[in-house]
Amino acid sequence: MRSSEPARRFRMKGEKGTMATVTLNVVRGDAESGASLEKYEVPFRDGMSLLDAIFWIREHVDPSFSVRYSCRSANACKECSAFVDGKPGYLCSIRAVPGSEVKIEPLTGRPWIKDLATALE
């Protein structure tokens, strides 16, 4: 796996210091092109889930980022499952922690479609 260029830091308008961020190290790619480890620093918001952080990446950095989801924050659909720091979990229910760094990988045992999206079985 290769790492992308250094993650960027973000500041709020008028803010002198750097705002709190959460760092996501995400396995990206697909079975055909292979995997790479991409690093993103996302501005932290109170109550933010890891799925919310991924939506921020899609909206502000890379709209091609693929992740499977349906309910967004209710943990009802069970579609946003991934490995977080080596343990399976639901991205919508795992809260981001300011200043933390997490590794997110697609589930194994299912066909890999792209980025964090795997086939439903």
mmCIF file of C-alpha atoms in Angstrom:
data_model
loop_
_atom_site.group_PDB
_atom_site.id
_atom_site.type_symbol
_atom_site.label_atom_id
_atom_site.label_comp_id
_atom_site.label_asym_id
_atom_site.label_seq_id
_atom_site.Cartn_x
_atom_site.Cartn_y
_atom_site.Cartn_z
ATOM 1 C CA MET A 1 0.000 0.000 0.000
ATOM 2 C CA ARG A 2 1.149 3.524 -0.671
ATOM 3 C CA SER A 3 0.351 6.622 1.325
ATOM 4 C CA SER A 4 -1.038 9.737 -0.310
ATOM 5 C CA GLU A 5 0.495 13.160 0.121
ATOM 6 C CA PRO A 6 0.465 14.565 3.665
ATOM 7 C CA ALA A 7 -2.971 15.253 5.080
ATOM 8 C CA ARG A 8 -4.087 18.877 5.150
ATOM 9 C CA ARG A 9 -5.055 20.820 8.279
ATOM 10 C CA PHE A 10 -8.092 23.092 8.276
ATOM 11 C CA ARG A 11 -8.886 26.267 10.178
ATOM 12 C CA MET A 12 -12.140 28.083 10.753
ATOM 13 C CA LYS A 13 -12.320 31.647 9.399
ATOM 14 C CA GLY A 14 -10.802 34.050 11.887
ATOM 15 C CA GLU A 15 -9.326 31.257 13.999
ATOM 16 C CA LYS A 16 -5.646 31.654 14.841
ATOM 17 C CA GLY A 17 -4.842 28.090 15.851
ATOM 18 C CA THR A 18 -5.626 24.815 14.207
ATOM 19 C CA MET A 19 -9.064 23.415 14.941
ATOM 20 C CA ALA A 20 -9.533 19.918 16.323
ATOM 21 C CA THR A 21 -9.359 17.210 13.698
ATOM 22 C CA VAL A 22 -9.715 13.468 13.433
ATOM 23 C CA THR A 23 -7.269 11.626 11.159
ATOM 24 C CA LEU A 24 -8.613 8.809 8.998
ATOM 25 C CA ASN A 25 -6.227 6.358 7.346
ATOM 26 C CA VAL A 26 -8.479 4.680 4.809
ATOM 27 C CA VAL A 27 -7.814 1.766 2.478
ATOM 28 C CA ARG A 28 -8.893 2.957 -0.978
ATOM 29 C CA GLY A 29 -8.930 1.269 -4.373
ATOM 30 C CA ASP A 30 -10.498 -1.834 -5.851
ATOM 31 C CA ALA A 31 -9.604 -5.423 -6.687
ATOM 32 C CA GLU A 32 -8.469 -4.463 -10.184
ATOM 33 C CA SER A 33 -6.248 -1.467 -9.391
ATOM 34 C CA GLY A 34 -5.101 -2.573 -5.941
ATOM 35 C CA ALA A 35 -5.162 -0.940 -2.539
ATOM 36 C CA SER A 36 -3.587 2.226 -1.212
ATOM 37 C CA LEU A 37 -3.688 3.782 2.224
ATOM 38 C CA GLU A 38 -4.923 7.380 2.040
ATOM 39 C CA LYS A 39 -4.671 9.805 4.947
ATOM 40 C CA TYR A 40 -7.280 12.507 5.623
ATOM 41 C CA GLU A 41 -7.564 15.063 8.406
ATOM 42 C CA VAL A 42 -11.178 15.989 8.929
ATOM 43 C CA PRO A 43 -12.432 18.925 11.037
ATOM 44 C CA PHE A 44 -14.046 17.518 14.169
ATOM 45 C CA ARG A 45 -17.675 18.285 15.117
ATOM 46 C CA ASP A 46 -19.359 17.265 18.366
ATOM 47 C CA GLY A 47 -21.266 14.006 17.909
ATOM 48 C CA MET A 48 -19.508 13.206 14.628
ATOM 49 C CA SER A 49 -19.447 9.551 13.587
ATOM 50 C CA LEU A 50 -16.773 8.048 11.355
ATOM 51 C CA LEU A 51 -19.415 7.901 8.609
ATOM 52 C CA ASP A 52 -19.959 11.666 9.037
ATOM 53 C CA ALA A 53 -16.192 12.151 8.638
ATOM 54 C CA ILE A 54 -16.261 10.117 5.415
ATOM 55 C CA PHE A 55 -19.138 12.253 4.129
ATOM 56 C CA TRP A 56 -16.998 15.327 4.843
ATOM 57 C CA ILE A 57 -14.213 13.800 2.724
ATOM 58 C CA ARG A 58 -16.706 13.127 -0.095
ATOM 59 C CA GLU A 59 -18.065 16.676 0.059
ATOM 60 C CA HIS A 60 -14.769 18.579 0.423
ATOM 61 C CA VAL A 61 -11.914 16.423 -0.887
ATOM 62 C CA ASP A 62 -12.923 13.503 -3.127
ATOM 63 C CA PRO A 63 -16.489 12.952 -4.378
ATOM 64 C CA SER A 64 -15.481 9.553 -5.794
ATOM 65 C CA PHE A 65 -14.992 8.063 -2.299
ATOM 66 C CA SER A 66 -17.172 4.919 -2.116
ATOM 67 C CA VAL A 67 -18.881 3.685 1.022
ATOM 68 C CA ARG A 68 -22.074 1.684 1.418
ATOM 69 C CA TYR A 69 -24.752 3.162 3.698
ATOM 70 C CA SER A 70 -28.495 3.688 3.896
ATOM 71 C CA CYS A 71 -29.706 4.956 7.265
ATOM 72 C CA ARG A 72 -26.724 7.277 7.930
ATOM 73 C CA SER A 73 -26.849 7.491 11.746
ATOM 74 C CA ALA A 74 -29.458 5.077 13.041
ATOM 75 C CA ASN A 75 -27.408 1.838 12.897
ATOM 76 C CA ALA A 76 -30.502 0.193 11.419
ATOM 77 C CA CYS A 77 -29.401 -0.847 7.939
ATOM 78 C CA LYS A 78 -26.046 -2.490 8.867
ATOM 79 C CA GLU A 79 -24.578 -1.483 5.478
ATOM 80 C CA CYS A 80 -21.719 0.769 6.659
ATOM 81 C CA SER A 81 -19.709 -2.023 8.249
ATOM 82 C CA ALA A 82 -15.920 -1.885 8.009
ATOM 83 C CA PHE A 83 -12.828 -2.713 10.040
ATOM 84 C CA VAL A 84 -11.882 0.160 12.350
ATOM 85 C CA ASP A 85 -8.436 -0.301 13.857
ATOM 86 C CA GLY A 86 -8.706 -3.996 13.000
ATOM 87 C CA LYS A 87 -12.120 -4.594 14.584
ATOM 88 C CA PRO A 88 -15.434 -4.879 12.706
ATOM 89 C CA GLY A 89 -17.955 -2.140 13.394
ATOM 90 C CA TYR A 90 -20.556 0.187 11.923
ATOM 91 C CA LEU A 91 -19.159 3.512 10.756
ATOM 92 C CA CYS A 92 -22.414 5.312 11.633
ATOM 93 C CA SER A 93 -22.252 4.293 15.288
ATOM 94 C CA ILE A 94 -18.532 4.718 16.016
ATOM 95 C CA ARG A 95 -17.905 8.251 17.256
ATOM 96 C CA ALA A 96 -14.912 10.237 16.076
ATOM 97 C CA VAL A 97 -12.617 11.475 18.836
ATOM 98 C CA PRO A 98 -10.852 14.822 18.379
ATOM 99 C CA GLY A 99 -7.112 14.389 17.945
ATOM 100 C CA SER A 100 -7.420 10.651 17.308
ATOM 101 C CA GLU A 101 -6.133 8.650 14.359
ATOM 102 C CA VAL A 102 -7.997 5.581 13.079
ATOM 103 C CA LYS A 103 -7.457 3.072 10.301
ATOM 104 C CA ILE A 104 -10.534 2.076 8.296
ATOM 105 C CA GLU A 105 -10.539 -0.931 5.957
ATOM 106 C CA PRO A 106 -13.219 -2.713 3.931
ATOM 107 C CA LEU A 107 -14.564 -5.950 5.362
ATOM 108 C CA THR A 108 -12.918 -9.148 4.225
ATOM 109 C CA GLY A 109 -14.897 -12.220 3.229
ATOM 110 C CA ARG A 110 -17.077 -10.237 0.813
ATOM 111 C CA PRO A 111 -16.264 -9.243 -2.758
ATOM 112 C CA TRP A 112 -14.529 -5.846 -2.721
ATOM 113 C CA ILE A 113 -16.222 -3.303 -4.995
ATOM 114 C CA LYS A 114 -14.351 -0.044 -4.336
ATOM 115 C CA ASP A 115 -12.859 1.773 -1.344
ATOM 116 C CA LEU A 116 -15.007 0.779 1.673
ATOM 117 C CA ALA A 117 -17.866 -0.662 -0.402
ATOM 118 C CA THR A 118 -18.180 -4.442 -0.443
ATOM 119 C CA ALA A 119 -20.871 -6.604 -2.022
ATOM 120 C CA LEU A 120 -23.861 -7.532 0.097
ATOM 121 C CA GLU A 121 -24.359 -11.257 0.529
#
